[in-house]
PDB file of C-alpha atoms in Angstrom:
ATOM      1  CA  UNK A  20     -54.630  94.576  12.405  1.00  0.00           C
ATOM      2  CA  UNK A  21     -52.116  93.795  15.149  1.00  0.00           C
ATOM      3  CA  UNK A  22     -51.882  90.415  16.812  1.00  0.00           C
ATOM      4  CA  UNK A  23     -53.465  91.806  19.992  1.00  0.00           C
ATOM      5  CA  UNK A  24     -56.337  93.356  18.052  1.00  0.00           C
ATOM      6  CA  UNK A  25     -56.923  90.106  16.164  1.00  0.00           C
ATOM      7  CA  UNK A  26     -56.981  88.213  19.456  1.00  0.00           C
ATOM      8  CA  UNK A  27     -59.485  90.660  20.965  1.00  0.00           C
ATOM      9  CA  UNK A  28     -61.683  90.434  17.874  1.00  0.00           C
ATOM     10  CA  UNK A  29     -61.631  86.637  18.026  1.00  0.00           C
ATOM     11  CA  UNK A  30     -62.557  86.678  21.706  1.00  0.00           C
ATOM     12  CA  UNK A  31     -65.502  89.010  21.090  1.00  0.00           C
ATOM     13  CA  UNK A  32     -66.637  86.880  18.166  1.00  0.00           C
ATOM     14  CA  UNK A  33     -66.434  83.666  20.134  1.00  0.00           C
ATOM     15  CA  UNK A  34     -68.088  85.135  23.217  1.00  0.00           C
ATOM     16  CA  UNK A  35     -71.469  85.005  21.516  1.00  0.00           C
ATOM     17  CA  UNK A  36     -71.015  81.292  20.864  1.00  0.00           C
ATOM     18  CA  UNK A  37     -69.422  80.369  24.181  1.00  0.00           C
ATOM     19  CA  UNK A  38     -71.291  77.658  26.045  1.00  0.00           C
ATOM     20  CA  UNK A  39     -73.033  78.563  29.302  1.00  0.00           C
ATOM     21  CA  UNK A  40     -70.828  75.958  30.999  1.00  0.00           C
ATOM     22  CA  UNK A  41     -67.593  77.688  29.955  1.00  0.00           C
ATOM     23  CA  UNK A  42     -69.037  81.092  30.876  1.00  0.00           C
ATOM     24  CA  UNK A  43     -69.943  79.863  34.359  1.00  0.00           C
ATOM     25  CA  UNK A  44     -66.544  78.205  34.821  1.00  0.00           C
ATOM     26  CA  UNK A  45     -64.779  81.402  33.840  1.00  0.00           C
ATOM     27  CA  UNK A  46     -66.942  83.548  36.115  1.00  0.00           C
ATOM     28  CA  UNK A  47     -66.391  81.463  39.239  1.00  0.00           C
ATOM     29  CA  UNK A  48     -62.685  81.014  38.535  1.00  0.00           C
ATOM     30  CA  UNK A  49     -62.167  84.738  37.948  1.00  0.00           C
ATOM     31  CA  UNK A  50     -63.753  85.497  41.315  1.00  0.00           C
ATOM     32  CA  UNK A  51     -61.635  82.760  42.905  1.00  0.00           C
ATOM     33  CA  UNK A  52     -58.346  84.157  41.579  1.00  0.00           C
ATOM     34  CA  UNK A  53     -59.104  87.758  42.519  1.00  0.00           C
ATOM     35  CA  UNK A  54     -60.050  86.704  46.056  1.00  0.00           C
ATOM     36  CA  UNK A  55     -56.865  84.634  46.343  1.00  0.00           C
ATOM     37  CA  UNK A  56     -54.797  87.677  45.469  1.00  0.00           C
ATOM     38  CA  UNK A  57     -56.624  89.597  48.188  1.00  0.00           C
ATOM     39  CA  UNK A  58     -55.945  86.794  50.682  1.00  0.00           C
ATOM     40  CA  UNK A  59     -59.680  86.274  51.152  1.00  0.00           C
ATOM     41  CA  UNK A  60     -61.023  82.985  52.558  1.00  0.00           C
ATOM     42  CA  UNK A  61     -63.907  82.880  50.056  1.00  0.00           C
ATOM     43  CA  UNK A  62     -61.385  82.071  47.334  1.00  0.00           C
ATOM     44  CA  UNK A  63     -61.777  78.402  48.253  1.00  0.00           C
ATOM     45  CA  UNK A  64     -65.483  77.701  47.737  1.00  0.00           C
ATOM     46  CA  UNK A  65     -65.623  79.776  44.557  1.00  0.00           C
ATOM     47  CA  UNK A  66     -62.571  77.881  43.322  1.00  0.00           C
ATOM     48  CA  UNK A  67     -64.175  74.514  44.026  1.00  0.00           C
ATOM     49  CA  UNK A  68     -67.205  75.415  41.914  1.00  0.00           C
ATOM     50  CA  UNK A  69     -65.146  76.922  39.081  1.00  0.00           C
ATOM     51  CA  UNK A  70     -62.695  74.042  38.790  1.00  0.00           C
ATOM     52  CA  UNK A  71     -65.443  71.428  38.836  1.00  0.00           C
ATOM     53  CA  UNK A  72     -67.047  73.190  35.867  1.00  0.00           C
ATOM     54  CA  UNK A  73     -63.725  73.499  34.052  1.00  0.00           C
ATOM     55  CA  UNK A  74     -63.130  69.751  34.416  1.00  0.00           C
ATOM     56  CA  UNK A  75     -66.124  69.197  32.153  1.00  0.00           C
ATOM     57  CA  UNK A  76     -65.025  71.923  29.715  1.00  0.00           C
ATOM     58  CA  UNK A  77     -61.498  70.537  29.332  1.00  0.00           C
ATOM     59  CA  UNK A  78     -62.738  66.978  28.905  1.00  0.00           C
ATOM     60  CA  UNK A  79     -64.590  68.141  25.818  1.00  0.00           C
ATOM     61  CA  UNK A  80     -61.375  69.713  24.442  1.00  0.00           C
ATOM     62  CA  UNK A  81     -59.242  66.563  24.999  1.00  0.00           C
ATOM     63  CA  UNK A  82     -57.013  68.361  27.511  1.00  0.00           C
ATOM     64  CA  UNK A  83     -56.836  65.316  29.758  1.00  0.00           C
ATOM     65  CA  UNK A  84     -54.064  66.533  32.031  1.00  0.00           C
ATOM     66  CA  UNK A  85     -56.164  69.608  32.711  1.00  0.00           C
ATOM     67  CA  UNK A  86     -59.135  67.431  33.653  1.00  0.00           C
ATOM     68  CA  UNK A  87     -56.984  65.646  36.240  1.00  0.00           C
ATOM     69  CA  UNK A  88     -55.752  69.027  37.436  1.00  0.00           C
ATOM     70  CA  UNK A  89     -59.261  70.397  37.974  1.00  0.00           C
ATOM     71  CA  UNK A  90     -60.235  67.328  40.004  1.00  0.00           C
ATOM     72  CA  UNK A  91     -57.133  67.879  42.131  1.00  0.00           C
ATOM     73  CA  UNK A  92     -58.211  71.502  42.625  1.00  0.00           C
ATOM     74  CA  UNK A  93     -61.631  70.418  43.861  1.00  0.00           C
ATOM     75  CA  UNK A  94     -60.130  68.078  46.459  1.00  0.00           C
ATOM     76  CA  UNK A  95     -57.349  70.456  47.494  1.00  0.00           C
ATOM     77  CA  UNK A  96     -59.817  73.327  47.709  1.00  0.00           C
ATOM     78  CA  UNK A  97     -61.595  71.633  50.592  1.00  0.00           C
ATOM     79  CA  UNK A  98     -58.305  71.075  52.428  1.00  0.00           C
ATOM     80  CA  UNK A  99     -57.020  74.561  51.635  1.00  0.00           C
ATOM     81  CA  UNK A 100     -60.211  76.085  53.009  1.00  0.00           C
ATOM     82  CA  UNK A 101     -59.649  74.328  56.329  1.00  0.00           C
ATOM     83  CA  UNK A 102     -55.883  75.001  56.278  1.00  0.00           C
ATOM     84  CA  UNK A 103     -56.327  78.754  55.975  1.00  0.00           C
ATOM     85  CA  UNK A 104     -58.877  78.831  58.780  1.00  0.00           C
ATOM     86  CA  UNK A 105     -57.323  76.398  61.265  1.00  0.00           C
ATOM     87  CA  UNK A 106     -53.884  75.415  59.953  1.00  0.00           C
ATOM     88  CA  UNK A 107     -51.821  77.171  62.624  1.00  0.00           C
ATOM     89  CA  UNK A 108     -52.731  75.087  65.703  1.00  0.00           C
ATOM     90  CA  UNK A 109     -56.411  75.965  65.317  1.00  0.00           C
ATOM     91  CA  UNK A 110     -55.738  79.563  64.269  1.00  0.00           C
ATOM     92  CA  UNK A 111     -55.645  81.178  60.793  1.00  0.00           C
ATOM     93  CA  UNK A 112     -52.477  80.292  58.890  1.00  0.00           C
ATOM     94  CA  UNK A 113     -50.089  83.243  58.397  1.00  0.00           C
ATOM     95  CA  UNK A 114     -48.450  84.160  55.091  1.00  0.00           C
ATOM     96  CA  UNK A 115     -44.792  83.118  54.918  1.00  0.00           C
ATOM     97  CA  UNK A 116     -41.965  82.550  52.416  1.00  0.00           C
ATOM     98  CA  UNK A 117     -40.699  79.251  51.034  1.00  0.00           C
ATOM     99  CA  UNK A 118     -37.133  78.434  52.052  1.00  0.00           C
ATOM    100  CA  UNK A 119     -34.396  78.233  49.377  1.00  0.00           C
ATOM    101  CA  UNK A 120     -33.876  74.576  50.283  1.00  0.00           C
ATOM    102  CA  UNK A 121     -37.519  73.787  49.492  1.00  0.00           C
ATOM    103  CA  UNK A 122     -37.285  75.478  46.101  1.00  0.00           C
ATOM    104  CA  UNK A 123     -34.008  73.700  45.353  1.00  0.00           C
ATOM    105  CA  UNK A 124     -35.737  70.313  45.177  1.00  0.00           C
ATOM    106  CA  UNK A 125     -39.272  71.406  44.205  1.00  0.00           C
ATOM    107  CA  UNK A 126     -38.373  72.894  40.827  1.00  0.00           C
ATOM    108  CA  UNK A 127     -36.224  69.976  39.550  1.00  0.00           C
ATOM    109  CA  UNK A 128     -38.837  67.493  40.786  1.00  0.00           C
ATOM    110  CA  UNK A 129     -41.484  69.428  38.874  1.00  0.00           C
ATOM    111  CA  UNK A 130     -39.440  69.299  35.669  1.00  0.00           C
ATOM    112  CA  UNK A 131     -38.917  65.534  35.951  1.00  0.00           C
ATOM    113  CA  UNK A 132     -42.615  64.928  36.685  1.00  0.00           C
ATOM    114  CA  UNK A 133     -43.600  67.109  33.726  1.00  0.00           C
ATOM    115  CA  UNK A 134     -41.394  65.149  31.338  1.00  0.00           C
ATOM    116  CA  UNK A 135     -42.618  61.776  32.612  1.00  0.00           C
ATOM    117  CA  UNK A 136     -46.327  62.616  32.517  1.00  0.00           C
ATOM    118  CA  UNK A 137     -45.991  64.374  29.177  1.00  0.00           C
ATOM    119  CA  UNK A 138     -44.339  61.303  27.677  1.00  0.00           C
ATOM    120  CA  UNK A 139     -47.116  59.083  29.008  1.00  0.00           C
ATOM    121  CA  UNK A 140     -49.765  61.300  27.407  1.00  0.00           C
ATOM    122  CA  UNK A 141     -47.804  61.521  24.154  1.00  0.00           C
ATOM    123  CA  UNK A 142     -47.383  57.772  23.673  1.00  0.00           C
ATOM    124  CA  UNK A 143     -50.625  56.442  25.162  1.00  0.00           C
ATOM    125  CA  UNK A 144     -53.358  59.037  24.519  1.00  0.00           C
ATOM    126  CA  UNK A 145     -54.560  61.462  21.870  1.00  0.00           C
ATOM    127  CA  UNK A 146     -53.928  64.426  24.170  1.00  0.00           C
ATOM    128  CA  UNK A 147     -53.302  67.777  22.514  1.00  0.00           C
ATOM    129  CA  UNK A 148     -49.880  69.392  23.264  1.00  0.00           C
ATOM    130  CA  UNK A 149     -49.140  66.798  25.976  1.00  0.00           C
ATOM    131  CA  UNK A 150     -45.905  68.340  27.284  1.00  0.00           C
ATOM    132  CA  UNK A 151     -47.331  71.842  27.589  1.00  0.00           C
ATOM    133  CA  UNK A 152     -50.471  70.397  29.127  1.00  0.00           C
ATOM    134  CA  UNK A 153     -48.345  68.412  31.583  1.00  0.00           C
ATOM    135  CA  UNK A 154     -46.378  71.534  32.532  1.00  0.00           C
ATOM    136  CA  UNK A 155     -49.656  73.216  33.414  1.00  0.00           C
ATOM    137  CA  UNK A 156     -50.690  70.184  35.464  1.00  0.00           C
ATOM    138  CA  UNK A 157     -47.489  69.705  37.464  1.00  0.00           C
ATOM    139  CA  UNK A 158     -46.660  73.313  38.224  1.00  0.00           C
ATOM    140  CA  UNK A 159     -50.277  74.149  39.008  1.00  0.00           C
ATOM    141  CA  UNK A 160     -50.206  71.389  41.617  1.00  0.00           C
ATOM    142  CA  UNK A 161     -47.031  72.889  43.075  1.00  0.00           C
ATOM    143  CA  UNK A 162     -48.592  76.345  43.062  1.00  0.00           C
ATOM    144  CA  UNK A 163     -51.764  75.062  44.682  1.00  0.00           C
ATOM    145  CA  UNK A 164     -49.849  73.265  47.449  1.00  0.00           C
ATOM    146  CA  UNK A 165     -47.896  76.426  48.204  1.00  0.00           C
ATOM    147  CA  UNK A 166     -51.085  78.461  48.195  1.00  0.00           C
ATOM    148  CA  UNK A 167     -52.711  76.042  50.645  1.00  0.00           C
ATOM    149  CA  UNK A 168     -49.702  76.618  52.889  1.00  0.00           C
ATOM    150  CA  UNK A 169     -50.012  80.387  52.361  1.00  0.00           C
ATOM    151  CA  UNK A 170     -46.531  80.728  50.886  1.00  0.00           C
ATOM    152  CA  UNK A 171     -45.728  83.874  48.911  1.00  0.00           C
ATOM    153  CA  UNK A 172     -43.880  82.038  46.150  1.00  0.00           C
ATOM    154  CA  UNK A 173     -47.011  80.262  44.931  1.00  0.00           C
ATOM    155  CA  UNK A 174     -47.571  83.258  42.668  1.00  0.00           C
ATOM    156  CA  UNK A 175     -44.296  82.667  40.805  1.00  0.00           C
ATOM    157  CA  UNK A 176     -45.553  79.245  39.762  1.00  0.00           C
ATOM    158  CA  UNK A 177     -48.921  80.670  38.745  1.00  0.00           C
ATOM    159  CA  UNK A 178     -47.131  83.184  36.504  1.00  0.00           C
ATOM    160  CA  UNK A 179     -45.435  80.291  34.710  1.00  0.00           C
ATOM    161  CA  UNK A 180     -48.674  78.348  34.390  1.00  0.00           C
ATOM    162  CA  UNK A 181     -50.664  81.318  33.094  1.00  0.00           C
ATOM    163  CA  UNK A 182     -47.976  82.120  30.515  1.00  0.00           C
ATOM    164  CA  UNK A 183     -48.482  78.643  29.026  1.00  0.00           C
ATOM    165  CA  UNK A 184     -52.258  78.539  29.407  1.00  0.00           C
ATOM    166  CA  UNK A 185     -53.001  81.658  27.355  1.00  0.00           C
ATOM    167  CA  UNK A 186     -51.748  80.314  23.993  1.00  0.00           C
ATOM    168  CA  UNK A 187     -52.641  76.696  24.825  1.00  0.00           C
ATOM    169  CA  UNK A 188     -56.315  77.378  25.447  1.00  0.00           C
ATOM    170  CA  UNK A 189     -56.542  79.832  22.562  1.00  0.00           C
ATOM    171  CA  UNK A 190     -55.226  77.158  20.197  1.00  0.00           C
ATOM    172  CA  UNK A 191     -58.093  74.867  21.285  1.00  0.00           C
ATOM    173  CA  UNK A 192     -60.755  77.487  20.573  1.00  0.00           C
ATOM    174  CA  UNK A 193     -61.265  78.362  24.241  1.00  0.00           C
ATOM    175  CA  UNK A 194     -60.846  82.059  23.519  1.00  0.00           C
ATOM    176  CA  UNK A 195     -62.729  83.364  26.523  1.00  0.00           C
ATOM    177  CA  UNK A 196     -60.739  81.083  28.816  1.00  0.00           C
ATOM    178  CA  UNK A 197     -57.527  82.241  27.140  1.00  0.00           C
ATOM    179  CA  UNK A 198     -58.467  85.865  27.835  1.00  0.00           C
ATOM    180  CA  UNK A 199     -59.295  84.979  31.426  1.00  0.00           C
ATOM    181  CA  UNK A 200     -55.851  83.466  31.952  1.00  0.00           C
ATOM    182  CA  UNK A 201     -54.249  86.600  30.526  1.00  0.00           C
ATOM    183  CA  UNK A 202     -56.075  88.434  33.296  1.00  0.00           C
ATOM    184  CA  UNK A 203     -54.799  85.838  35.782  1.00  0.00           C
ATOM    185  CA  UNK A 204     -51.248  86.611  34.636  1.00  0.00           C
ATOM    186  CA  UNK A 205     -51.697  90.276  35.545  1.00  0.00           C
ATOM    187  CA  UNK A 206     -53.455  89.390  38.795  1.00  0.00           C
ATOM    188  CA  UNK A 207     -50.583  87.084  39.801  1.00  0.00           C
ATOM    189  CA  UNK A 208     -48.112  89.976  39.620  1.00  0.00           C
ATOM    190  CA  UNK A 209     -50.287  92.178  41.838  1.00  0.00           C
ATOM    191  CA  UNK A 210     -51.031  89.282  44.190  1.00  0.00           C
ATOM    192  CA  UNK A 211     -47.331  88.457  44.535  1.00  0.00           C
ATOM    193  CA  UNK A 212     -46.620  92.027  45.632  1.00  0.00           C
ATOM    194  CA  UNK A 213     -49.560  92.018  48.039  1.00  0.00           C
ATOM    195  CA  UNK A 214     -48.576  88.721  49.669  1.00  0.00           C
ATOM    196  CA  UNK A 215     -44.974  89.892  50.050  1.00  0.00           C
ATOM    197  CA  UNK A 216     -46.270  92.940  51.866  1.00  0.00           C
ATOM    198  CA  UNK A 217     -48.460  90.821  54.142  1.00  0.00           C
ATOM    199  CA  UNK A 218     -45.578  88.431  54.846  1.00  0.00           C
ATOM    200  CA  UNK A 219     -43.411  91.387  55.856  1.00  0.00           C
ATOM    201  CA  UNK A 220     -46.151  92.561  58.217  1.00  0.00           C
ATOM    202  CA  UNK A 221     -46.263  89.092  59.779  1.00  0.00           C
ATOM    203  CA  UNK A 222     -42.521  89.209  60.407  1.00  0.00           C
ATOM    204  CA  UNK A 223     -42.806  92.672  61.911  1.00  0.00           C
ATOM    205  CA  UNK A 224     -45.762  91.739  64.122  1.00  0.00           C
ATOM    206  CA  UNK A 225     -46.218  87.929  64.201  1.00  0.00           C
ATOM    207  CA  UNK A 226     -48.731  88.020  67.050  1.00  0.00           C
ATOM    208  CA  UNK A 227     -51.137  90.361  65.298  1.00  0.00           C
ATOM    209  CA  UNK A 228     -54.049  88.431  63.675  1.00  0.00           C
ATOM    210  CA  UNK A 229     -54.886  91.248  61.287  1.00  0.00           C
ATOM    211  CA  UNK A 230     -51.833  90.355  59.183  1.00  0.00           C
ATOM    212  CA  UNK A 231     -52.710  86.673  58.751  1.00  0.00           C
ATOM    213  CA  UNK A 232     -55.725  87.274  56.580  1.00  0.00           C
ATOM    214  CA  UNK A 233     -56.904  90.437  54.891  1.00  0.00           C
ATOM    215  CA  UNK A 234     -60.597  89.551  54.903  1.00  0.00           C
ATOM    216  CA  UNK A 235     -62.985  86.828  55.994  1.00  0.00           C
ATOM    217  CA  UNK A 236     -65.962  88.682  54.553  1.00  0.00           C
TER     218      UNK A 236
END
């Protein structure tokens, strides 16, 4: 049996024993991520519900950095919801690109923050895989901030985060969540392409509201 087949078999086996809490967290978060890729405003309230549920799930798995991250998502979800609707002087916020200068300091700052927080978890808690967990925390925060600002490059950071999350969550027995994040990895690629297309439409016709948001419904 190949590694992929073994993984699928483990997921199916664990699905029967997955807690209703983890199932609900996965369901809401899956809807949230798909809607984000479609540039749909309803991504925010579904994300708030899903991340609040995941905070409880991760607390039980001793993934403390992830608990902090989910609480950040709940708070930022409220702000992001408003930002998308009214962030451009009372109008919907358009999709744009991050400048090279912004990336030039954001990435190194993220690496330094990851190392510092990972060291704190390593020496002062019983956190599992503290440096990988901290990478997920820090770069998810960066990705979330860029998403709140409707910047195309948020999806690059989500690709990094999802690449780490798949094996990390699988190693903690969260097989369904691991499978979900594999789906998020694929969704991030499609979403990145979609947002680049929408950003190009905004540049071509900046005054047209139909390019700022694909769907409010």
